[in-house]
PDB file of C-alpha atoms in Angstrom:
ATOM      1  CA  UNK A   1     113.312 161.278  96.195  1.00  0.00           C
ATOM      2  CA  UNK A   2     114.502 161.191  93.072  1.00  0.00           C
ATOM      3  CA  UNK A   3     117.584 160.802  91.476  1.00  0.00           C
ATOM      4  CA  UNK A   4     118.527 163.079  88.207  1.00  0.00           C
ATOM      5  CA  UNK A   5     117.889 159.781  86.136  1.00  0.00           C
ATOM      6  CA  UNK A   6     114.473 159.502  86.974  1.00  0.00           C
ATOM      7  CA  UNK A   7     113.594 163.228  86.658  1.00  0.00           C
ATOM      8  CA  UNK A   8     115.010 163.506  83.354  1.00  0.00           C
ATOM      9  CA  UNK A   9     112.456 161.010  82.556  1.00  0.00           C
ATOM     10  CA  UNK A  10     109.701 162.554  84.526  1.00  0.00           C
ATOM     11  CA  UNK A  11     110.860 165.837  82.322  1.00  0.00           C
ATOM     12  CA  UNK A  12     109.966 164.594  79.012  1.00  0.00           C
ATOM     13  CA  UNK A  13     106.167 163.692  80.156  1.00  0.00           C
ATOM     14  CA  UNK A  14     103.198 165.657  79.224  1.00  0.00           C
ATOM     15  CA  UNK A  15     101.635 167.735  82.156  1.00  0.00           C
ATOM     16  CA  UNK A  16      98.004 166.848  82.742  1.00  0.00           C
ATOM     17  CA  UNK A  17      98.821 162.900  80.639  1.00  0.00           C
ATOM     18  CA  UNK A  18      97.372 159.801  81.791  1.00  0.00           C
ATOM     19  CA  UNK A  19     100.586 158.090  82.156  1.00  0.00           C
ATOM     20  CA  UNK A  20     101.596 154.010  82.809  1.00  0.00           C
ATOM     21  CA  UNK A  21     105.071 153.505  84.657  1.00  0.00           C
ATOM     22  CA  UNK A  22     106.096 150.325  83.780  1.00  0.00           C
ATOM     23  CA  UNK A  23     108.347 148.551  86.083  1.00  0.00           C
ATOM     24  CA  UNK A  24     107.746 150.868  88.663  1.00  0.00           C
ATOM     25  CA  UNK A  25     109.766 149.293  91.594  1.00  0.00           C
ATOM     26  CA  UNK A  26     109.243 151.539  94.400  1.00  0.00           C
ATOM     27  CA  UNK A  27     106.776 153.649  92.514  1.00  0.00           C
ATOM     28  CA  UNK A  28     108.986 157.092  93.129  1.00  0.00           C
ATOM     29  CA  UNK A  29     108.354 157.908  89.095  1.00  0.00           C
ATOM     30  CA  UNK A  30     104.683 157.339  89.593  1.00  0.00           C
ATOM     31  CA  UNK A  31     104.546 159.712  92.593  1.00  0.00           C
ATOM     32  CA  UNK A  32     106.651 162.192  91.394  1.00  0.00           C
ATOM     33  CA  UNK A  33     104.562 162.387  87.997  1.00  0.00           C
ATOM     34  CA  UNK A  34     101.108 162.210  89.912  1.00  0.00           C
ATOM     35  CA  UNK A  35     102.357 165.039  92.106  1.00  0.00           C
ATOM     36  CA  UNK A  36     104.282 167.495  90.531  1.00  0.00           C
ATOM     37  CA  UNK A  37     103.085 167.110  86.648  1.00  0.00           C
ATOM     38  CA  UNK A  38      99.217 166.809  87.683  1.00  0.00           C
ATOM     39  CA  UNK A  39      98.541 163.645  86.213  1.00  0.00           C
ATOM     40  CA  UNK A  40      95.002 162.613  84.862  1.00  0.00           C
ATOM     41  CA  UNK A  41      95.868 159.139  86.097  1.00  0.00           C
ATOM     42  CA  UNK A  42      98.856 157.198  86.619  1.00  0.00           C
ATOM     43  CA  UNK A  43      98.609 153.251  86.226  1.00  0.00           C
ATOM     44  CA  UNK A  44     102.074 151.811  88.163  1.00  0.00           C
ATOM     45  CA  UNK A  45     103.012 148.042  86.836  1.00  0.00           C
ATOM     46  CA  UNK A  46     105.405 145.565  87.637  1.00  0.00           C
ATOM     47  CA  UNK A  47     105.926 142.241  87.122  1.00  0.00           C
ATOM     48  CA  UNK A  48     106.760 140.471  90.629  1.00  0.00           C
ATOM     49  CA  UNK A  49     105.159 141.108  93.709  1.00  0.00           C
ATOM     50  CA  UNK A  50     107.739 141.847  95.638  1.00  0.00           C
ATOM     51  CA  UNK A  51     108.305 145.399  94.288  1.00  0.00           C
ATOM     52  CA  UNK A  52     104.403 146.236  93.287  1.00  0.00           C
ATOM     53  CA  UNK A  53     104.493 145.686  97.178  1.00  0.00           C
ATOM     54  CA  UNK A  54     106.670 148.267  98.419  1.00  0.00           C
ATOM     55  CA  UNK A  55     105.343 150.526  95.794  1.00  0.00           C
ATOM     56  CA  UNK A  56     102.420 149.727  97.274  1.00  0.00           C
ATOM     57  CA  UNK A  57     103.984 150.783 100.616  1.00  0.00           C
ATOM     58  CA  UNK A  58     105.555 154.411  98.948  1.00  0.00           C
ATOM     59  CA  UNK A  59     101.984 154.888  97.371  1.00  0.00           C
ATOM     60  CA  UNK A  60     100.022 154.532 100.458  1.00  0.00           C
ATOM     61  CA  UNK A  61     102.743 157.134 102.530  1.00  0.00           C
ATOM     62  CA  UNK A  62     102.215 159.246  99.898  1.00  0.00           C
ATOM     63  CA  UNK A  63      98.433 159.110 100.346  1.00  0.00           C
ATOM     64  CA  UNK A  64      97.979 158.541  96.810  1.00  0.00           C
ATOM     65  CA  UNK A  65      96.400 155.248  97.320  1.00  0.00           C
ATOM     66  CA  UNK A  66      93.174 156.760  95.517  1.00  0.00           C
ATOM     67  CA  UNK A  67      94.664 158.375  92.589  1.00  0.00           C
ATOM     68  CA  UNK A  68      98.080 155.546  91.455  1.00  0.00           C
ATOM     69  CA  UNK A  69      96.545 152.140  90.144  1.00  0.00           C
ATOM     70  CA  UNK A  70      99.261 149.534  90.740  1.00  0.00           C
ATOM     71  CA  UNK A  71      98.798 146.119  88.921  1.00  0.00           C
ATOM     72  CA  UNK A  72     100.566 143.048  88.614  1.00  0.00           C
ATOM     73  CA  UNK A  73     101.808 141.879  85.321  1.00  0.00           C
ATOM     74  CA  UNK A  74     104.138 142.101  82.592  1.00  0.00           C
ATOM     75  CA  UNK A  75     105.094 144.789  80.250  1.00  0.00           C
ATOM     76  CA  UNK A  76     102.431 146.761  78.952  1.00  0.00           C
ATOM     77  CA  UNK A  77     100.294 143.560  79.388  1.00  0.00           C
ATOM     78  CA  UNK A  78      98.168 145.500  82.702  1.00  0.00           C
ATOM     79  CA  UNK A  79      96.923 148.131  80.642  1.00  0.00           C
ATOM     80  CA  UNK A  80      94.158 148.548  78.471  1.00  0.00           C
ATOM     81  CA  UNK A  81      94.207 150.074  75.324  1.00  0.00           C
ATOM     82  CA  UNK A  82      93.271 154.123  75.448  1.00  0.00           C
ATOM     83  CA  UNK A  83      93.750 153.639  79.126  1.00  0.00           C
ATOM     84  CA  UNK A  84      96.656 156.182  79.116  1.00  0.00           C
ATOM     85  CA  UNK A  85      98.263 158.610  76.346  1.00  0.00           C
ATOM     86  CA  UNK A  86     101.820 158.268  77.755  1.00  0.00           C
ATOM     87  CA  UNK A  87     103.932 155.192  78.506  1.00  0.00           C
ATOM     88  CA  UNK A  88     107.244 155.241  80.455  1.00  0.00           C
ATOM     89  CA  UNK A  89     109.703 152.460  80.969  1.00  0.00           C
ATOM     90  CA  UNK A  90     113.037 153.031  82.413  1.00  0.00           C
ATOM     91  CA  UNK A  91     115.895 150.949  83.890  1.00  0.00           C
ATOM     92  CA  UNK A  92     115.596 147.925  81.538  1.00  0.00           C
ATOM     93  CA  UNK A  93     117.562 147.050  78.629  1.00  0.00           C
ATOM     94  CA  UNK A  94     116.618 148.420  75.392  1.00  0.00           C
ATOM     95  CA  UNK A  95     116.098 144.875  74.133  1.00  0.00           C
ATOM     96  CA  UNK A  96     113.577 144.594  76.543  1.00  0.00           C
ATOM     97  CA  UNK A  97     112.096 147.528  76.104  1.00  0.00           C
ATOM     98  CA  UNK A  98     111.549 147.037  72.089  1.00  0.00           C
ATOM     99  CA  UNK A  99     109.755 143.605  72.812  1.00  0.00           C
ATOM    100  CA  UNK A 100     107.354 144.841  75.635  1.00  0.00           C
ATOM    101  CA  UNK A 101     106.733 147.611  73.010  1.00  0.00           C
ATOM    102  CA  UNK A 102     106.154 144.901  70.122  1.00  0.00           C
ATOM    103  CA  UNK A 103     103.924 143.081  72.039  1.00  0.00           C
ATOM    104  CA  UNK A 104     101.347 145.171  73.014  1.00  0.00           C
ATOM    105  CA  UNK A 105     100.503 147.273  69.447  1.00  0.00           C
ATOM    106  CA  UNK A 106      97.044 147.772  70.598  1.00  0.00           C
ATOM    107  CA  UNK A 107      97.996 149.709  74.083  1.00  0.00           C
ATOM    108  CA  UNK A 108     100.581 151.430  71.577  1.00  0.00           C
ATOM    109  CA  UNK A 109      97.960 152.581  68.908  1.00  0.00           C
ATOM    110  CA  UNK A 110      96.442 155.214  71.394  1.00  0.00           C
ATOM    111  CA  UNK A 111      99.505 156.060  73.023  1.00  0.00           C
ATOM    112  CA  UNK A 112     100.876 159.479  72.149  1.00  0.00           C
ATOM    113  CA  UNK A 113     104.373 159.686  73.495  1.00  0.00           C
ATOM    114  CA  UNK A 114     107.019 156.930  75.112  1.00  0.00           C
ATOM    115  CA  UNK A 115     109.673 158.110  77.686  1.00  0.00           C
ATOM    116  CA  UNK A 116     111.870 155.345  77.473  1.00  0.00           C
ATOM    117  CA  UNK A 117     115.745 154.991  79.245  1.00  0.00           C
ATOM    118  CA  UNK A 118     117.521 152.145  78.226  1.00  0.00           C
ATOM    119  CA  UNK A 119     120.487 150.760  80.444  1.00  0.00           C
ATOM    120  CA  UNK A 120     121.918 149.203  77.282  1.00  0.00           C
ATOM    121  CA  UNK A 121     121.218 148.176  73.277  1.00  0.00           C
ATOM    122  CA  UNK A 122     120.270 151.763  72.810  1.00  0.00           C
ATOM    123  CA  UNK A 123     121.395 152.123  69.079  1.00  0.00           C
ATOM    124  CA  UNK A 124     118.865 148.955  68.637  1.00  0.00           C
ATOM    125  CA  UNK A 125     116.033 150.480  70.657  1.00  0.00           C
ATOM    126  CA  UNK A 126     116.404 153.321  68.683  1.00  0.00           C
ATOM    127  CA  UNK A 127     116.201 151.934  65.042  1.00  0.00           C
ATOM    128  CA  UNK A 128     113.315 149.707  66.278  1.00  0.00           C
ATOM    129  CA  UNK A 129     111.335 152.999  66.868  1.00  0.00           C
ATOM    130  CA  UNK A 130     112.111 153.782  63.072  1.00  0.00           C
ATOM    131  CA  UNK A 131     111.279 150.866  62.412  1.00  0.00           C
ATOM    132  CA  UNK A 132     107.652 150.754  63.896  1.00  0.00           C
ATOM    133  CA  UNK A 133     106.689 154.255  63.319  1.00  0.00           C
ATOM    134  CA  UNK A 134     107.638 156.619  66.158  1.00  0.00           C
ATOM    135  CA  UNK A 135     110.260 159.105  65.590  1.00  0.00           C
ATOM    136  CA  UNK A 136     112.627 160.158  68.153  1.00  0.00           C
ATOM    137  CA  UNK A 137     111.249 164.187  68.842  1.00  0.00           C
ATOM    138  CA  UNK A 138     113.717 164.642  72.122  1.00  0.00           C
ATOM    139  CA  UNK A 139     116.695 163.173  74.133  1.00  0.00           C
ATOM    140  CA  UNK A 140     118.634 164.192  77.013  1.00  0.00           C
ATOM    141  CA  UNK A 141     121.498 162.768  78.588  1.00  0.00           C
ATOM    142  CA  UNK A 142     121.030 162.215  83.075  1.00  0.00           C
ATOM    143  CA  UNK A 143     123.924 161.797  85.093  1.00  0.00           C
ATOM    144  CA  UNK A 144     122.800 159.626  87.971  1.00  0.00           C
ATOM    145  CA  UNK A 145     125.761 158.028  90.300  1.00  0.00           C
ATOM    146  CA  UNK A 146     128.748 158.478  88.115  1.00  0.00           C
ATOM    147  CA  UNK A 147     127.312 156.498  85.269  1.00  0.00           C
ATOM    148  CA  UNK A 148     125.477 158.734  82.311  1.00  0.00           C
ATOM    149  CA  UNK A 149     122.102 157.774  81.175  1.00  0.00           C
ATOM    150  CA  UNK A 150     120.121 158.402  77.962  1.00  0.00           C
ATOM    151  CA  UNK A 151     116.407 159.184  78.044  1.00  0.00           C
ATOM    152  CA  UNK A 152     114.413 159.259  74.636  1.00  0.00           C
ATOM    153  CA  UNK A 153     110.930 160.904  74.300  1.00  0.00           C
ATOM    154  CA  UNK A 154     109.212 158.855  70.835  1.00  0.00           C
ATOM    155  CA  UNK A 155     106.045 160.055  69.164  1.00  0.00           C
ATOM    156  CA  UNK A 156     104.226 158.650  66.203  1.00  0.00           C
ATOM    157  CA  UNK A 157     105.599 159.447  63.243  1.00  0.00           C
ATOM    158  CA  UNK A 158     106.713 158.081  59.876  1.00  0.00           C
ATOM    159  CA  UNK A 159     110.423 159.261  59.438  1.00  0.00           C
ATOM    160  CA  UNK A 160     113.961 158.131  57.533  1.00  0.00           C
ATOM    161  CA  UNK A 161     115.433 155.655  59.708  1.00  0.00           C
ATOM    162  CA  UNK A 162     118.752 157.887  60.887  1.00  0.00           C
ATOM    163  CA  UNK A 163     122.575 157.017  59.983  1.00  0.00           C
ATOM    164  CA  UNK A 164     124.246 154.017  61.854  1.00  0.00           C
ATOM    165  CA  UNK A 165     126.094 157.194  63.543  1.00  0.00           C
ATOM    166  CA  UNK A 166     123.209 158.929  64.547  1.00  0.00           C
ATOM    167  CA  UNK A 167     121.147 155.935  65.903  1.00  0.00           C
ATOM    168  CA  UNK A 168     124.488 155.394  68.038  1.00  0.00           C
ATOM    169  CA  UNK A 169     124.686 159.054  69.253  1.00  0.00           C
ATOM    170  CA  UNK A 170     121.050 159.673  68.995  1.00  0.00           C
ATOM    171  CA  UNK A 171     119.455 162.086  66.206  1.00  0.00           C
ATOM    172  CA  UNK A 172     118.080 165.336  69.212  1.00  0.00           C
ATOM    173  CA  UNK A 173     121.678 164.874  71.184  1.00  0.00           C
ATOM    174  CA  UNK A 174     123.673 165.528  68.215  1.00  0.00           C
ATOM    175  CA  UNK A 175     121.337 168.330  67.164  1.00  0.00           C
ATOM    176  CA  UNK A 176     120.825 169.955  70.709  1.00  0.00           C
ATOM    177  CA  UNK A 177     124.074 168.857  72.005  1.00  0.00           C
ATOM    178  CA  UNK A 178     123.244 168.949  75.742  1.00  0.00           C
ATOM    179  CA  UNK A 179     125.620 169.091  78.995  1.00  0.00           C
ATOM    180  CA  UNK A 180     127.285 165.415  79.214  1.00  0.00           C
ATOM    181  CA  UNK A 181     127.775 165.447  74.884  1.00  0.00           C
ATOM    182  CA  UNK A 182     131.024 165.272  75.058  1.00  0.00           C
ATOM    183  CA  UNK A 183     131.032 162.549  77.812  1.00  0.00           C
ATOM    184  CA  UNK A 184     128.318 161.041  75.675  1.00  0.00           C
ATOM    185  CA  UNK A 185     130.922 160.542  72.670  1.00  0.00           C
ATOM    186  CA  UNK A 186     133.687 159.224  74.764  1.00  0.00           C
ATOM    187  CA  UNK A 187     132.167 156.363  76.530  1.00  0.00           C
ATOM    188  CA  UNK A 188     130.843 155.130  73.216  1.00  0.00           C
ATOM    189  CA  UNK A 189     134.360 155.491  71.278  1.00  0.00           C
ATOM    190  CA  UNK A 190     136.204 154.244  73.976  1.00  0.00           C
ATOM    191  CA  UNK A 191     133.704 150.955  74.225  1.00  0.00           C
ATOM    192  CA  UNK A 192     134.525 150.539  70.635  1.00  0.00           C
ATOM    193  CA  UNK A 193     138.226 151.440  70.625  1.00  0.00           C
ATOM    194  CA  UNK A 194     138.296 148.376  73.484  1.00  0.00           C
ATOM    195  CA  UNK A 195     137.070 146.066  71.675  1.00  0.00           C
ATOM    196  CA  UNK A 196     139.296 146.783  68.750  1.00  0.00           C
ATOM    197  CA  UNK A 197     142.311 146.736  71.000  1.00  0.00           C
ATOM    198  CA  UNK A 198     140.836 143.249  72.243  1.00  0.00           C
ATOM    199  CA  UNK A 199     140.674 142.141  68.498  1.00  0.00           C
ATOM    200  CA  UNK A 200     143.887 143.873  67.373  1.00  0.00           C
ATOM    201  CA  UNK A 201     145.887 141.058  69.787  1.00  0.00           C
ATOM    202  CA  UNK A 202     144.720 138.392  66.652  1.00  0.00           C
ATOM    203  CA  UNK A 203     146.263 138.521  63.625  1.00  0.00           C
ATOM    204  CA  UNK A 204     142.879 136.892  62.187  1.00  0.00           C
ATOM    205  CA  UNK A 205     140.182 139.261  63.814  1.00  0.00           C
ATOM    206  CA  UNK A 206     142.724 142.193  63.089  1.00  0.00           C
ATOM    207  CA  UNK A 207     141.911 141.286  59.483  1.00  0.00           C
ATOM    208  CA  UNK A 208     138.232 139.848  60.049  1.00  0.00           C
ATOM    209  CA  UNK A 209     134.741 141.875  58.383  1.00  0.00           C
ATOM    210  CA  UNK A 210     133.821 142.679  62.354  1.00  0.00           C
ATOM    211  CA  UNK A 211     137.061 144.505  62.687  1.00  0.00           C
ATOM    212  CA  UNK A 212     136.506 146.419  59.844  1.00  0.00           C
ATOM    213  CA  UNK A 213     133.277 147.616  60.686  1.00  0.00           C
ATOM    214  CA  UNK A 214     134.173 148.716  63.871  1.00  0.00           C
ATOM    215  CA  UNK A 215     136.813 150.451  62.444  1.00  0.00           C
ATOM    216  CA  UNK A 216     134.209 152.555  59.884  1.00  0.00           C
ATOM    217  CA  UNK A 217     131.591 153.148  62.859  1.00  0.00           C
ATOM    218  CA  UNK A 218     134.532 154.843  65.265  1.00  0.00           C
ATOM    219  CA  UNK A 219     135.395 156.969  61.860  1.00  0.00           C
ATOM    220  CA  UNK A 220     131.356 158.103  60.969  1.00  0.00           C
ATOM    221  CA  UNK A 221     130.558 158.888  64.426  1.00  0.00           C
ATOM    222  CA  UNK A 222     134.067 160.788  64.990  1.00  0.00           C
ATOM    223  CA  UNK A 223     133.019 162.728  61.388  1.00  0.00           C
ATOM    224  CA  UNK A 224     128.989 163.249  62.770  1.00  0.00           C
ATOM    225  CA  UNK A 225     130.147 165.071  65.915  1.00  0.00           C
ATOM    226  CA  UNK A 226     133.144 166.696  63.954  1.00  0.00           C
TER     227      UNK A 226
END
């Protein structure tokens, strides 16, 4: 049921948590985390009806109607705070992510660990963790479909905020350097050597601050994984 996206997420959560999936969709996260990780409880949100209905649906063939709370709302907004220890949002933009974290501190302040996978702004997501005090304690890399995925497990924790290299790579993958690294390096040089090669037609971005900078990142992240 589900895909090696989804497990790589379910991988990072504690056995035994009491866990929120927010933005559940079809609830397979919720399932899969109720029934193979033995879940205290698991509280499944989303936002429109339309998908807390047929998770609703997958719950209820499940037969886990009992045991997976699904409510209607926004973000983090459903839950109350000590309500669960572990908070999971996937599939969203790391944007997103960052301001359903921000605006919820008090669900935060008795949450224990966040298993988040951005689709995108993932450098961003990351230094707002930093920023807010979690630290990053593990990453993996998922490939789901022929695209790759990044999956971040954050705990409280008052650390340096990393390099502009390593919030790009991501501080555990350059450590641990898991299956897809290499992968993992390419899509984000070629991305920037793109848009250089987009600039590079103009003699006046070729020779603009923006250029520049993109420039330096391609060199520190080609010297980090050197």
């Amino acid at each position: 049921m589900l895909d090696n996206r989804l497990k790589a997420v379910a991988s990072f959560v504690p056995r035994g948590a009491r866990v929120a999936d927010i933005g559940t969709d079809h609830a397979y996260l919720a399932i899969y985390i109720q029934r193979e990780l033995g879940a205290k409880s698991v509280i499944a949100t989303d936002k429109n009806e339309g998908p807390l209905s047929a998770a609703r649906h997958a719950v209820a063939e499940a037969g886990l109607s009992d045991v997976i709370s699904l409510r209607l709302g926004d973000g983090l907004a459903p839950i109350e705070a000590g309500e669960i220890d572990t908070a999971c949002i996937a599939g969203m933009g790391g944007e997103l992510i960052a301001s359903i974290l921000e605006a919820a501190p008090d669900v935060l302040a008795k949450v224990k660990r966040l298993v988040l996978q951005p689709m995108s702004d993932v450098p961003r997501l990351r230094r707002w963790l930093y920023e807010n005090g979690w630290r990053i304690a593990d990453e993996t890399l998922a490939l789901a479909d022929g695209r790759l995925y990044e999956i971040i497990a954050a705990e409280h924790g008052d650390e340096p905020i990393p390099s502009g290299a390593a919030l790009e790579i991501g501080p555990v993958l350059m450590k641990k350097r898991p299956e897809y690294f290499e992968r993992h390096i390419d899509e984000i040089l070629s991305k920037k050597r793109r848009v250089l090669s987009g600039m590079a037609k103009s003699d006046a971005a070729r020779q603009s601050a923006k250029y520049k900078a993109i420039e330096n990142e391609i060199k520190k992240i080609e010297e980090a994984v050197s």
